[in-house]
């Protein structure tokens, strides 16, 4: 029998009525002949609430204890989900991450999945039950509970789909699918029929919070068909899949906005071999994830270096660069915590020219100043002032006609 994994996000299980509606989706799949594994997130804003509870007692809660606490949000959802299914006449059993041996490393709050024991789930499915699994959590080799990072239930779902060789992983959420940009900010954003793993990886890591980056990565590595769709409407959503040649015909597929960023710069560092290595080794020791590294030689003797981090890593990053400052003979450190990044993404950029000019032109017309620019083969990103970021996203979305379906947009 074919297996399907259905993941319901926090908004889709926020109250009893919504859990029942989600359960109806599950029952529909059972009636179509599937064995169904449900993954659920914590209800509504429960994870934020638990974080606030922790901080009220300890402004810097130990990460092991924080994970122990946060994992309870998802456990509530899946036991309630199983109860709802029972009440609707279907046998169901819920599991925590630990109970299905979702093994992770010990990086609390951002653990990575190492392996899953699918045997227990298969046994329950084969006995005719619907299995509900708590998302976002696992267990390390010392039986400590770990969590996978904010938004991590998506990863649980895709990893389970891979381990169970599921036909499809459906991600049910509060939007119609993956849109050209965040519909909360650009009202005209339209749903895409499909998007390549690579474009979605870029969009997710650049702020499109609709699906978590690691879930897309896992889907790409294990060939999991991911279908992001509405938990309210019946229509199909967006399929994330391998690139097909037609995708290159679309110049820009989507635009993103990423807030909660900070920029760290080191001014007048000695321009000698090994200094960048020293700085980034120190940041790695502090477990800081960096992006958009820019180094510019300003003379034969000196260079400037800057990079972007998540604001939650700012304290650790500041400490790390201060420790290495003298070693690399850096004159000063500058930090901006009032920035955001807007980006355009599309595999079509590989073969079309003029994308940069069009993006910068739209920003110039709206009088948005660009702090720094970085590019990859399939994206262009601009750091801008945080208070201009939403306007920036709106004007670039309009410039690339992201309110129209791909085939109706002009190519230049
Ligand atoms: P869930 O609770 O279902 O996991 P999330 O809040 O994590 O839901 O993700 C859904 C939200 O992602 C949407 O409400 C939307 O505002 C936001 N979002 C950001 N970028 C996009 C995009 N490109 N397409 C669709 N939604 C997006
Ligand atoms: N509940 C967790 C969060 O809010 C995980 C998730 O929703 O995917 O980040
Ligand atoms: Mg989510």
Short mmCIF file of C-alpha atoms and ligand atoms in Angstrom, two decimals:
data_model
loop_
_atom_site.label_atom_id
_atom_site.label_comp_id
_atom_site.label_asym_id
_atom_site.label_seq_id
_atom_site.Cartn_x
_atom_site.Cartn_y
_atom_site.Cartn_z
CA UNK A 1 0.00 0.00 0.00
CA UNK A 2 1.26 3.46 -0.84
CA UNK A 3 2.18 5.79 2.01
CA UNK A 4 1.53 9.52 2.15
CA UNK A 5 2.92 11.94 4.75
CA UNK A 6 0.68 14.90 5.58
CA UNK A 7 2.16 17.75 7.63
CA UNK A 8 -0.06 20.34 9.30
CA UNK A 9 1.50 23.62 10.42
CA UNK A 10 0.69 25.48 13.62
CA UNK A 11 -2.13 27.52 12.11
CA UNK A 12 -3.77 24.38 10.71
CA UNK A 13 -4.09 22.76 14.17
CA UNK A 14 -4.65 25.92 16.23
CA UNK A 15 -8.05 24.92 17.65
CA UNK A 16 -10.41 21.93 17.85
CA UNK A 17 -12.31 22.93 14.71
CA UNK A 18 -9.08 23.16 12.71
CA UNK A 19 -7.81 19.81 14.00
CA UNK A 20 -11.10 18.22 12.92
CA UNK A 21 -10.79 19.81 9.49
CA UNK A 22 -7.21 18.52 9.19
CA UNK A 23 -8.38 15.09 10.33
CA UNK A 24 -10.93 15.10 7.51
CA UNK A 25 -8.06 15.55 5.03
CA UNK A 26 -6.34 12.55 6.55
CA UNK A 27 -9.48 10.45 6.37
CA UNK A 28 -9.93 11.41 2.73
CA UNK A 29 -6.46 10.04 1.97
CA UNK A 30 -7.22 6.85 3.93
CA UNK A 31 -10.41 6.42 1.91
CA UNK A 32 -8.40 6.80 -1.31
CA UNK A 33 -6.31 3.82 -0.22
CA UNK A 34 -3.26 5.40 1.40
CA UNK A 35 -1.53 4.56 4.63
CA UNK A 36 -1.21 7.98 6.26
CA UNK A 37 1.44 9.42 8.54
CA UNK A 38 0.55 12.80 10.01
CA UNK A 39 3.17 15.25 11.23
CA UNK A 40 1.94 18.22 13.22
CA UNK A 41 3.48 21.41 14.57
CA UNK A 42 2.70 23.05 17.88
CA UNK A 43 -0.72 24.71 17.94
CA UNK A 44 -0.92 28.37 16.90
CA UNK A 45 1.70 30.44 18.68
CA UNK A 46 2.45 27.75 21.28
CA UNK A 47 6.20 27.59 20.53
CA UNK A 48 6.54 31.38 20.95
CA UNK A 49 4.58 31.17 24.18
CA UNK A 50 6.83 28.42 25.56
CA UNK A 51 9.93 30.46 24.66
CA UNK A 52 8.45 33.45 26.50
CA UNK A 53 7.67 31.24 29.53
CA UNK A 54 11.27 30.04 29.57
CA UNK A 55 12.70 33.56 29.28
CA UNK A 56 10.48 34.82 32.09
CA UNK A 57 12.29 32.45 34.44
CA UNK A 58 15.72 32.58 32.83
CA UNK A 59 16.66 35.18 30.19
CA UNK A 60 19.26 32.77 28.82
CA UNK A 61 17.70 29.33 29.20
CA UNK A 62 20.02 26.31 28.88
CA UNK A 63 19.47 24.95 25.39
CA UNK A 64 18.90 21.36 26.54
CA UNK A 65 16.09 22.46 28.83
CA UNK A 66 14.65 24.75 26.17
CA UNK A 67 14.42 21.82 23.74
CA UNK A 68 12.85 19.61 26.40
CA UNK A 69 10.22 22.32 26.91
CA UNK A 70 9.59 23.22 23.26
CA UNK A 71 9.11 19.59 22.24
CA UNK A 72 5.95 19.49 24.37
CA UNK A 73 4.10 21.81 21.96
CA UNK A 74 4.19 19.27 19.13
CA UNK A 75 3.42 16.36 21.49
CA UNK A 76 0.17 18.08 22.50
CA UNK A 77 -0.82 18.51 18.86
CA UNK A 78 -0.29 14.91 17.81
CA UNK A 79 -2.01 13.31 20.78
CA UNK A 80 -5.00 15.64 20.27
CA UNK A 81 -4.94 14.80 16.56
CA UNK A 82 -5.02 11.06 17.33
CA UNK A 83 -7.92 11.60 19.74
CA UNK A 84 -9.83 13.54 17.08
CA UNK A 85 -9.31 10.71 14.57
CA UNK A 86 -10.51 8.12 17.11
CA UNK A 87 -13.64 10.20 17.73
CA UNK A 88 -14.25 10.26 13.97
CA UNK A 89 -14.08 6.47 13.82
CA UNK A 90 -10.45 5.87 12.76
CA UNK A 91 -7.79 4.13 14.81
CA UNK A 92 -4.73 6.31 15.40
CA UNK A 93 -1.58 6.32 17.50
CA UNK A 94 0.69 9.26 18.29
CA UNK A 95 4.46 9.25 18.76
CA UNK A 96 7.09 11.66 20.00
CA UNK A 97 10.30 12.01 17.99
CA UNK A 98 12.13 9.87 20.55
CA UNK A 99 9.57 7.06 20.35
CA UNK A 100 10.19 6.59 16.62
CA UNK A 101 13.96 6.86 17.14
CA UNK A 102 14.31 10.09 15.18
CA UNK A 103 18.03 10.23 15.99
CA UNK A 104 19.78 13.60 15.77
CA UNK A 105 23.10 15.10 16.70
CA UNK A 106 23.30 17.03 19.99
CA UNK A 107 23.13 20.57 18.60
CA UNK A 108 20.25 21.66 20.80
CA UNK A 109 17.82 24.12 19.16
CA UNK A 110 19.23 23.35 15.69
CA UNK A 111 19.84 19.60 15.66
CA UNK A 112 20.28 17.62 12.43
CA UNK A 113 18.54 14.32 11.78
CA UNK A 114 20.95 11.36 11.50
CA UNK A 115 18.55 8.43 11.12
CA UNK A 116 14.98 7.27 11.62
CA UNK A 117 13.79 3.78 12.56
CA UNK A 118 10.80 3.29 10.28
CA UNK A 119 9.95 -0.21 11.64
CA UNK A 120 7.61 0.92 14.40
CA UNK A 121 5.69 3.19 12.05
CA UNK A 122 5.34 0.47 9.40
CA UNK A 123 4.08 -1.94 12.06
CA UNK A 124 1.34 0.45 13.16
CA UNK A 125 0.39 1.38 9.59
CA UNK A 126 0.19 -2.28 8.63
CA UNK A 127 -2.17 -2.90 11.56
CA UNK A 128 -4.51 -0.34 10.02
CA UNK A 129 -3.72 2.67 12.19
CA UNK A 130 -3.10 6.27 11.23
CA UNK A 131 0.20 7.34 12.77
CA UNK A 132 0.63 10.90 14.09
CA UNK A 133 4.21 12.03 14.74
CA UNK A 134 5.33 15.09 16.69
CA UNK A 135 7.28 17.35 14.35
CA UNK A 136 10.36 19.46 15.07
CA UNK A 137 11.99 17.05 17.52
CA UNK A 138 14.32 14.13 17.88
CA UNK A 139 16.56 12.48 20.40
CA UNK A 140 20.36 12.30 20.63
CA UNK A 141 22.47 9.28 21.47
CA UNK A 142 22.24 10.12 25.18
CA UNK A 143 18.44 10.18 25.04
CA UNK A 144 18.29 13.97 25.31
CA UNK A 145 15.37 15.56 23.48
CA UNK A 146 16.52 17.88 20.70
CA UNK A 147 14.68 20.27 18.37
CA UNK A 148 15.41 20.93 14.71
CA UNK A 149 15.18 24.74 14.54
CA UNK A 150 12.18 27.02 14.03
CA UNK A 151 9.96 25.67 11.27
CA UNK A 152 11.55 22.23 11.73
CA UNK A 153 8.33 20.20 11.50
CA UNK A 154 8.66 20.51 7.73
CA UNK A 155 11.97 18.66 8.00
CA UNK A 156 10.42 15.94 10.15
CA UNK A 157 7.75 15.40 7.50
CA UNK A 158 10.11 15.25 4.53
CA UNK A 159 12.63 13.05 6.38
CA UNK A 160 9.83 10.67 7.34
CA UNK A 161 8.57 10.61 3.75
CA UNK A 162 12.10 9.66 2.65
CA UNK A 163 12.51 6.98 5.32
CA UNK A 164 9.08 5.47 4.61
CA UNK A 165 9.49 5.78 0.82
CA UNK A 166 6.22 7.71 0.74
CA UNK A 167 4.64 8.59 -2.57
CA UNK A 168 4.36 12.24 -1.59
CA UNK A 169 4.89 14.63 1.30
CA UNK A 170 2.04 17.13 1.60
CA UNK A 171 2.72 20.30 3.57
CA UNK A 172 -0.62 21.84 4.57
CA UNK A 173 -0.45 25.51 5.49
CA UNK A 174 -2.40 28.79 5.63
CA UNK A 175 -1.57 29.91 2.05
CA UNK A 176 -2.55 28.35 -1.30
CA UNK A 177 0.97 27.11 -2.00
CA UNK A 178 4.33 28.70 -2.69
CA UNK A 179 3.68 32.16 -4.01
CA UNK A 180 5.94 34.37 -6.09
CA UNK A 181 6.57 36.34 -2.90
CA UNK A 182 5.17 36.65 0.62
CA UNK A 183 1.45 37.41 0.07
CA UNK A 184 1.30 39.19 3.43
CA UNK A 185 3.57 41.91 2.03
CA UNK A 186 2.85 41.92 -1.71
CA UNK A 187 -0.87 41.41 -2.05
CA UNK A 188 -0.69 40.50 -5.75
CA UNK A 189 1.61 37.49 -5.19
CA UNK A 190 0.45 34.49 -7.20
CA UNK A 191 0.75 30.77 -6.52
CA UNK A 192 3.30 28.82 -8.54
CA UNK A 193 2.35 25.46 -10.01
CA UNK A 194 5.83 24.09 -9.50
CA UNK A 195 9.28 25.21 -8.41
CA UNK A 196 12.66 23.50 -8.57
CA UNK A 197 14.38 22.31 -5.40
CA UNK A 198 17.27 24.70 -6.09
CA UNK A 199 15.07 27.77 -6.46
CA UNK A 200 13.10 26.81 -3.37
CA UNK A 201 16.33 26.24 -1.43
CA UNK A 202 17.42 29.77 -2.31
CA UNK A 203 14.00 31.25 -1.55
CA UNK A 204 13.70 29.41 1.77
CA UNK A 205 17.17 30.37 2.93
CA UNK A 206 16.50 33.97 1.86
CA UNK A 207 13.40 34.28 4.00
CA UNK A 208 10.44 32.54 2.31
CA UNK A 209 9.26 31.00 5.58
CA UNK A 210 6.55 28.94 3.91
CA UNK A 211 8.85 25.89 4.01
CA UNK A 212 12.01 25.28 5.97
CA UNK A 213 15.33 25.15 4.07
CA UNK A 214 16.46 21.84 5.51
CA UNK A 215 13.20 20.19 4.48
CA UNK A 216 13.82 21.21 0.87
CA UNK A 217 17.43 20.01 1.11
CA UNK A 218 16.26 16.65 2.44
CA UNK A 219 13.63 16.41 -0.30
CA UNK A 220 16.20 17.10 -2.99
CA UNK A 221 18.69 14.58 -1.62
CA UNK A 222 16.11 11.80 -1.28
CA UNK A 223 13.86 12.60 -4.26
CA UNK A 224 10.81 13.32 -2.15
CA UNK A 225 7.95 14.93 -4.05
CA UNK A 226 6.86 17.84 -1.84
CA UNK A 227 3.42 19.37 -2.31
CA UNK A 228 2.79 22.62 -0.41
CA UNK A 229 -0.95 23.33 -0.27
CA UNK A 230 -3.80 25.00 1.57
CA UNK A 231 -5.33 23.28 4.58
CA UNK A 232 -8.63 25.05 3.82
CA UNK A 233 -9.01 24.90 0.04
CA UNK A 234 -9.21 21.72 -2.02
CA UNK A 235 -7.17 23.01 -4.98
CA UNK A 236 -3.69 21.73 -5.73
CA UNK A 237 -0.85 23.79 -4.32
CA UNK A 238 2.78 23.92 -5.49
CA UNK A 239 4.98 20.93 -6.30
CA UNK A 240 8.67 21.19 -5.40
CA UNK A 241 10.55 18.98 -7.81
CA UNK A 242 13.67 18.53 -9.91
CA UNK A 243 14.38 21.21 -12.50
CA UNK A 244 12.75 20.78 -15.91
CA UNK A 245 13.95 22.69 -19.02
CA UNK A 246 10.87 24.99 -19.18
CA UNK A 247 11.82 26.48 -15.81
CA UNK A 248 14.73 28.33 -17.42
CA UNK A 249 12.22 30.27 -19.52
CA UNK A 250 11.11 32.19 -16.43
CA UNK A 251 13.54 35.01 -15.66
CA UNK A 252 12.59 35.61 -12.04
CA UNK A 253 10.46 33.05 -10.23
CA UNK A 254 10.15 34.76 -6.89
CA UNK A 255 11.25 37.48 -4.51
CA UNK A 256 11.98 37.26 -0.81
CA UNK A 257 12.50 39.39 2.23
CA UNK A 258 14.60 38.46 5.20
CA UNK A 259 14.41 40.50 8.36
CA UNK A 260 16.07 39.77 11.71
CA UNK A 261 19.52 40.09 10.17
CA UNK A 262 22.68 41.86 11.23
CA UNK A 263 25.78 42.83 9.32
CA UNK A 264 29.24 42.60 10.83
CA UNK A 265 32.19 44.36 9.23
CA UNK A 266 35.91 44.30 9.99
CA UNK A 267 37.68 47.43 8.74
CA UNK A 268 41.33 47.60 7.66
CA UNK A 269 42.34 44.02 8.30
CA UNK A 270 45.93 43.06 7.34
CA UNK A 271 45.83 41.80 3.75
CA UNK A 272 47.87 38.62 4.31
CA UNK A 273 47.17 34.91 3.78
CA UNK A 274 45.28 33.25 6.63
CA UNK A 275 43.39 36.17 8.14
CA UNK A 276 39.99 35.30 6.67
CA UNK A 277 40.59 31.71 7.79
CA UNK A 278 41.26 32.88 11.37
CA UNK A 279 38.10 35.01 11.50
CA UNK A 280 35.78 32.35 10.12
CA UNK A 281 37.32 29.57 12.20
CA UNK A 282 36.48 31.61 15.29
CA UNK A 283 32.91 32.15 14.05
CA UNK A 284 32.56 28.44 13.33
CA UNK A 285 33.72 27.61 16.86
CA UNK A 286 30.94 29.91 18.08
CA UNK A 287 28.49 27.97 15.80
CA UNK A 288 27.53 31.15 13.94
CA UNK A 289 26.06 30.61 10.47
CA UNK A 290 27.25 33.34 8.08
CA UNK A 291 26.18 34.37 4.61
CA UNK A 292 27.02 37.01 2.03
CA UNK A 293 30.72 37.20 2.86
CA UNK A 294 32.36 40.12 1.06
CA UNK A 295 36.06 40.88 1.19
CA UNK A 296 37.57 43.80 -0.68
CA UNK A 297 41.23 44.63 -1.02
CA UNK A 298 41.57 48.36 -0.37
CA UNK A 299 45.36 48.55 -0.73
CA UNK A 300 48.29 46.16 -1.01
CA UNK A 301 48.38 46.07 2.82
CA UNK A 302 44.76 46.25 3.91
CA UNK A 303 41.32 44.73 3.23
CA UNK A 304 37.74 45.21 4.47
CA UNK A 305 35.59 42.22 5.24
CA UNK A 306 31.89 41.92 6.05
CA UNK A 307 29.25 39.23 6.40
CA UNK A 308 25.59 38.78 7.31
CA UNK A 309 24.22 36.74 10.22
CA UNK A 310 20.88 36.10 11.87
CA UNK A 311 20.26 38.64 14.62
CA UNK A 312 19.97 35.85 17.20
CA UNK A 313 23.66 35.06 16.56
CA UNK A 314 24.81 38.66 17.03
CA UNK A 315 26.06 38.32 20.61
CA UNK A 316 28.10 35.22 19.74
CA UNK A 317 29.42 36.77 16.49
CA UNK A 318 30.44 40.02 18.20
CA UNK A 319 32.35 38.08 20.84
CA UNK A 320 34.07 35.94 18.21
CA UNK A 321 35.26 38.89 16.08
CA UNK A 322 36.39 40.83 19.13
CA UNK A 323 38.54 37.87 20.15
CA UNK A 324 40.23 37.74 16.77
CA UNK A 325 40.42 41.52 16.12
CA UNK A 326 44.00 42.07 17.30
CA UNK A 327 45.29 38.87 15.74
CA UNK A 328 44.28 40.12 12.26
CA UNK A 329 45.24 43.71 13.04
CA UNK A 330 41.73 45.03 12.43
CA UNK A 331 41.29 48.78 12.96
CA UNK A 332 37.58 48.71 13.89
CA UNK A 333 34.49 46.57 13.89
CA UNK A 334 31.16 47.91 12.70
CA UNK A 335 27.81 46.33 13.30
CA UNK A 336 24.41 47.10 11.78
CA UNK A 337 21.40 45.52 13.39
CA UNK A 338 18.83 47.60 11.46
CA UNK A 339 19.05 45.86 8.10
CA UNK A 340 17.00 43.48 5.99
CA UNK A 341 17.70 41.73 2.72
CA UNK A 342 15.50 41.56 -0.37
CA UNK A 343 16.28 39.10 -3.15
CA UNK A 344 15.06 37.91 -6.52
CA UNK A 345 15.48 34.24 -7.43
CA UNK A 346 15.17 32.32 -10.69
CA UNK A 347 17.02 29.62 -12.63
CA UNK A 348 16.25 31.70 -15.74
CA UNK A 349 18.87 34.23 -14.59
CA UNK A 350 21.53 31.88 -15.90
CA UNK A 351 20.42 32.59 -19.45
CA UNK A 352 18.80 36.06 -19.31
CA UNK A 353 20.52 39.42 -18.98
CA UNK A 354 19.23 42.64 -17.46
CA UNK A 355 17.90 41.26 -14.17
CA UNK A 356 20.27 43.29 -12.01
CA UNK A 357 19.52 46.54 -13.85
CA UNK A 358 15.80 46.01 -13.51
CA UNK A 359 16.02 45.27 -9.79
CA UNK A 360 18.31 48.20 -8.96
CA UNK A 361 16.24 50.50 -11.18
CA UNK A 362 13.07 49.66 -9.24
CA UNK A 363 14.82 50.32 -5.94
CA UNK A 364 16.26 53.60 -7.21
CA UNK A 365 12.86 54.80 -8.39
CA UNK A 366 11.43 54.08 -4.94
CA UNK A 367 14.41 55.89 -3.34
CA UNK A 368 15.55 52.80 -1.47
CA UNK A 369 19.27 52.93 -0.76
CA UNK A 370 21.23 49.70 -1.30
CA UNK A 371 23.77 48.93 1.41
CA UNK A 372 25.39 45.91 -0.26
CA UNK A 373 24.72 43.56 -3.15
CA UNK A 374 25.51 39.85 -3.43
CA UNK A 375 24.70 37.37 -6.16
CA UNK A 376 24.71 33.69 -6.97
CA UNK A 377 24.01 32.04 -10.30
CA UNK A 378 20.27 32.13 -9.61
CA UNK A 379 19.76 35.08 -7.24
CA UNK A 380 20.50 38.75 -6.59
CA UNK A 381 20.24 40.10 -3.05
CA UNK A 382 20.35 43.65 -1.73
CA UNK A 383 20.79 44.66 1.88
CA UNK A 384 18.58 47.66 2.66
CA UNK A 385 17.42 49.59 5.72
CA UNK A 386 14.94 47.52 7.68
CA UNK A 387 12.28 50.23 7.62
CA UNK A 388 12.42 50.36 3.80
CA UNK A 389 12.47 46.59 3.28
CA UNK A 390 8.75 45.99 2.73
CA UNK A 391 8.57 48.82 0.23
CA UNK A 392 11.65 47.36 -1.48
CA UNK A 393 10.00 43.94 -1.79
CA UNK A 394 6.83 45.50 -3.20
CA UNK A 395 8.63 47.52 -5.87
CA UNK A 396 10.84 44.67 -7.05
CA UNK A 397 7.86 42.31 -7.11
CA UNK A 398 6.01 44.81 -9.30
CA UNK A 399 9.07 45.31 -11.53
CA UNK A 400 9.28 41.58 -12.24
CA UNK A 401 5.47 41.27 -12.64
CA UNK A 402 5.23 38.73 -9.85
CA UNK A 403 1.50 39.37 -9.74
CA UNK A 404 1.12 37.54 -13.07
CA UNK A 405 1.50 33.85 -13.88
CA UNK A 406 4.99 33.10 -15.24
CA UNK A 407 3.92 32.66 -18.87
CA UNK A 408 2.30 36.12 -18.99
CA UNK A 409 5.38 38.06 -17.82
CA UNK A 410 7.54 40.03 -20.22
CA UNK A 411 11.05 38.64 -20.73
CA UNK A 412 12.96 41.93 -20.64
P1 LIG B 1 2.85 26.83 9.07
O1 LIG B 1 2.35 27.19 10.42
O2 LIG B 1 1.80 26.15 8.25
O3 LIG B 1 4.15 26.09 9.08
P2 LIG B 1 4.25 29.23 8.26
O4 LIG B 1 3.82 30.48 8.94
O5 LIG B 1 5.52 28.58 8.71
O6 LIG B 1 3.03 28.20 8.32
O7 LIG B 1 4.36 29.48 6.68
C1 LIG B 1 3.30 30.06 5.96
C2 LIG B 1 3.52 31.54 5.78
O8 LIG B 1 4.69 31.77 5.00
C3 LIG B 1 2.44 32.25 5.03
O9 LIG B 1 1.39 32.68 5.87
C4 LIG B 1 3.16 33.41 4.34
O10 LIG B 1 2.89 34.65 4.93
C5 LIG B 1 4.63 33.09 4.50
N1 LIG B 1 5.37 33.19 3.25
C6 LIG B 1 6.56 33.82 3.07
N2 LIG B 1 6.97 33.75 1.82
C7 LIG B 1 6.02 33.04 1.15
C8 LIG B 1 5.89 32.61 -0.21
N3 LIG B 1 6.81 32.89 -1.13
N4 LIG B 1 4.80 31.89 -0.53
C9 LIG B 1 3.86 31.58 0.37
N5 LIG B 1 3.93 31.96 1.67
C10 LIG B 1 5.00 32.68 2.06
N1 LIG B 2 6.69 24.68 16.37
C1 LIG B 2 7.95 24.95 15.78
C2 LIG B 2 8.05 26.43 15.43
O1 LIG B 2 7.14 27.19 15.71
C3 LIG B 2 8.25 24.08 14.60
C4 LIG B 2 7.32 24.27 13.41
O2 LIG B 2 6.29 24.92 13.52
O3 LIG B 2 7.64 23.72 12.36
O4 LIG B 2 9.04 26.85 14.89
MG1 LIG B 3 6.21 26.59 8.99
#
